[in-house]
Coordinates of N, CA and C in Angstrom, one line a residue:
X1 N 13.9 -16.0 -13.2 CA 14.7 -16.2 -12.0 C 14.0 -15.2 -11.0
X2 N 14.3 -15.6 -9.7 CA 13.7 -14.7 -8.7 C 14.8 -14.3 -7.7
X3 N 14.6 -13.2 -7.0 CA 15.5 -12.7 -6.0 C 14.6 -12.2 -4.9
X4 N 14.9 -12.6 -3.7 CA 14.2 -12.1 -2.5 C 14.8 -10.7 -2.2
X5 N 13.9 -9.6 -2.2 CA 14.4 -8.3 -2.1 C 14.1 -7.6 -0.8
X6 N 13.4 -8.3 0.1 CA 13.0 -7.6 1.4 C 14.2 -7.1 2.2
X7 N 15.3 -7.7 2.1 CA 16.5 -7.3 2.9 C 17.3 -6.3 2.1
X8 N 16.9 -6.1 0.8 CA 17.7 -5.2 0.0 C 17.1 -3.8 -0.2
X9 N 15.9 -3.6 0.5 CA 15.2 -2.3 0.3 C 15.4 -1.4 1.5
X10 N 15.4 -0.1 1.3 CA 15.5 0.8 2.4 C 14.2 1.0 3.1
X11 N 14.1 2.1 3.9 CA 12.9 2.4 4.6 C 11.9 3.1 3.7
X12 N 10.6 2.8 3.9 CA 9.6 3.4 3.1 C 9.4 4.9 3.6
X13 N 9.1 5.8 2.6 CA 8.9 7.2 2.9 C 7.8 7.7 1.9
X14 N 6.8 8.3 2.4 CA 5.7 8.9 1.6 C 5.2 8.0 0.5
X15 N 5.0 6.7 0.9 CA 4.4 5.7 0.0 C 5.4 5.1 -1.0
X16 N 6.7 5.4 -0.9 CA 7.7 4.9 -1.8 C 8.8 4.2 -1.0
X17 N 9.4 3.2 -1.7 CA 10.6 2.5 -1.2 C 11.6 2.2 -2.3
X18 N 12.9 2.4 -2.0 CA 13.9 2.3 -3.0 C 14.9 1.2 -2.5
X19 N 15.5 0.5 -3.5 CA 16.5 -0.5 -3.1 C 17.8 0.2 -2.6
X20 N 18.2 -0.3 -1.4 CA 19.4 0.3 -0.8 C 20.7 -0.5 -1.2
X21 N 20.5 -1.6 -1.7 CA 21.6 -2.5 -2.2 C 21.4 -2.9 -3.6
X22 N 22.4 -3.4 -4.3 CA 22.2 -4.0 -5.6 C 21.3 -5.2 -5.5
X23 N 20.5 -5.4 -6.5 CA 19.6 -6.6 -6.6 C 20.2 -7.4 -7.8
X24 N 20.8 -8.5 -7.5 CA 21.5 -9.3 -8.5 C 20.9 -10.7 -8.7
X25 N 20.4 -11.0 -9.9 CA 19.8 -12.2 -10.2 C 20.8 -13.3 -10.5
X26 N 20.5 -14.6 -10.3 CA 21.5 -15.6 -10.6 C 21.9 -15.6 -12.1
X27 N 23.1 -16.1 -12.4 CA 23.6 -16.1 -13.7 C 22.7 -17.1 -14.6
X28 N 22.4 -16.7 -15.8 CA 21.7 -17.5 -16.7 C 22.6 -18.7 -17.1
X29 N 21.9 -19.9 -17.2 CA 22.7 -21.0 -17.6 C 21.8 -21.9 -18.5
X30 N 22.5 -22.7 -19.4 CA 21.7 -23.5 -20.3 C 21.3 -22.8 -21.6
X31 N 21.9 -21.7 -21.9 CA 21.6 -21.0 -23.2 C 21.1 -19.6 -22.9
X32 N 20.8 -19.0 -24.0 CA 20.2 -17.6 -23.9 C 18.8 -17.6 -23.3
X33 N 18.5 -16.6 -22.5 CA 17.2 -16.5 -21.8 C 16.3 -15.5 -22.4
X34 N 16.7 -14.8 -23.5 CA 15.8 -13.8 -24.1 C 16.0 -12.4 -23.5
X35 N 15.1 -11.5 -23.8 CA 15.2 -10.1 -23.3 C 14.2 -9.8 -22.2
X36 N 14.8 -9.3 -21.1 CA 14.0 -8.9 -20.0 C 13.5 -7.4 -20.2
X37 N 12.2 -7.2 -20.1 CA 11.6 -5.9 -20.4 C 10.8 -5.4 -19.2
X38 N 10.5 -6.2 -18.2 CA 9.8 -5.8 -17.0 C 10.1 -6.7 -15.8
X39 N 9.7 -6.2 -14.7 CA 9.9 -7.0 -13.4 C 8.5 -7.1 -12.7
X40 N 8.4 -8.0 -11.8 CA 7.2 -8.2 -11.1 C 7.6 -8.6 -9.6
X41 N 6.7 -8.2 -8.7 CA 6.9 -8.6 -7.3 C 5.7 -9.5 -6.9
X42 N 6.1 -10.6 -6.3 CA 5.1 -11.6 -5.9 C 5.2 -11.8 -4.4
X43 N 4.1 -12.4 -3.8 CA 4.1 -12.5 -2.3 C 4.6 -13.9 -1.9
X44 N 5.1 -14.7 -2.8 CA 5.6 -16.1 -2.5 C 6.6 -16.5 -3.6
X45 N 7.5 -17.4 -3.3 CA 8.5 -17.8 -4.2 C 7.9 -18.8 -5.3
X46 N 6.8 -19.4 -5.0 CA 6.1 -20.2 -6.0 C 4.6 -20.2 -5.7
X47 N 3.7 -20.3 -6.7 CA 2.3 -20.2 -6.5 C 1.8 -18.9 -5.8
X48 N 2.6 -17.9 -5.9 CA 2.2 -16.6 -5.3 C 1.3 -15.7 -6.1
X49 N 1.0 -14.6 -5.6 CA 0.1 -13.6 -6.2 C 1.0 -12.5 -6.7
X50 N 0.8 -12.0 -7.9 CA 1.6 -10.8 -8.4 C 1.0 -9.6 -7.7
X51 N 1.9 -8.8 -7.0 CA 1.5 -7.6 -6.3 C 1.7 -6.4 -7.0
X52 N 2.8 -6.4 -7.8 CA 3.1 -5.2 -8.6 C 4.0 -5.6 -9.8
X53 N 4.0 -4.8 -10.8 CA 4.9 -5.0 -12.0 C 5.2 -3.7 -12.6
X54 N 6.2 -3.6 -13.4 CA 6.6 -2.4 -14.1 C 7.6 -2.7 -15.2
X55 N 7.6 -1.8 -16.2 CA 8.5 -1.9 -17.3 C 9.8 -1.3 -17.0
X56 N 10.9 -2.0 -17.4 CA 12.2 -1.4 -17.1 C 12.5 -0.2 -18.0
X57 N 13.3 0.7 -17.6 CA 13.6 1.9 -18.5 C 14.5 1.5 -19.6
X58 N 15.2 0.4 -19.5 CA 16.0 -0.2 -20.6 C 15.9 -1.7 -20.6
X59 N 15.6 -2.3 -21.7 CA 15.6 -3.8 -21.7 C 17.0 -4.4 -21.6
X60 N 17.1 -5.6 -21.3 CA 18.4 -6.3 -21.1 C 18.3 -7.7 -21.8
X61 N 19.1 -7.9 -22.8 CA 19.2 -9.3 -23.4 C 20.1 -10.1 -22.5
X62 N 19.5 -11.2 -22.0 CA 20.2 -12.1 -21.1 C 20.7 -13.3 -21.9
X63 N 22.0 -13.4 -22.0 CA 22.7 -14.5 -22.7 C 23.3 -15.5 -21.7
X64 N 23.6 -16.7 -22.1 CA 24.2 -17.7 -21.2 C 25.4 -17.1 -20.4
X65 N 25.3 -17.1 -19.1 CA 26.3 -16.6 -18.2 C 26.0 -15.2 -17.7
X66 N 25.1 -14.5 -18.3 CA 24.8 -13.1 -17.9 C 24.1 -13.1 -16.6
X67 N 24.2 -12.0 -15.8 CA 23.5 -11.7 -14.6 C 22.8 -10.4 -14.8
X68 N 21.5 -10.3 -14.5 CA 20.7 -9.1 -14.4 C 21.0 -8.5 -13.1
X69 N 21.4 -7.2 -13.1 CA 21.6 -6.5 -11.8 C 20.9 -5.1 -11.9
X70 N 20.2 -4.8 -10.8 CA 19.6 -3.5 -10.6 C 20.4 -2.8 -9.6
X71 N 21.1 -1.8 -9.9 CA 22.0 -1.1 -9.0 C 21.2 -0.4 -7.9
X72 N 21.9 -0.2 -6.8 CA 21.3 0.4 -5.6 C 20.7 1.8 -6.0
X73 N 19.6 2.1 -5.5 CA 18.8 3.3 -5.7 C 18.2 3.4 -7.1
X74 N 18.2 2.3 -7.9 CA 17.6 2.3 -9.2 C 16.2 1.6 -9.4
X75 N 15.7 1.1 -8.3 CA 14.4 0.5 -8.2 C 13.6 1.2 -7.2
X76 N 12.5 1.9 -7.6 CA 11.6 2.6 -6.6 C 10.2 2.1 -6.8
X77 N 9.6 1.6 -5.8 CA 8.2 1.1 -5.8 C 7.4 2.2 -5.1
X78 N 6.3 2.6 -5.7 CA 5.5 3.7 -5.1 C 4.0 3.1 -5.1
X79 N 3.4 3.3 -4.0 CA 2.0 2.9 -3.8 C 1.2 4.2 -3.7
X80 N 0.1 4.2 -4.4 CA -0.8 5.4 -4.3 C -1.9 5.2 -3.4

């Protein structure tokens, strides 16, 4: 699943940006979706290029009806 996050992020500071609002993915439907262990950022909703990726600090098993949510201030992207 994908979620557009550009409106959910705060202002960049010293090469880092943190989500200022919750990032909530759509509810899983049609059965269990497995375990989410990482996230990635792409430059388009389809046929895009992966710009960044990272492993989550805790994996999440997504079962039918579950929603993955990253709480405000829990996703920080840093560019060196």
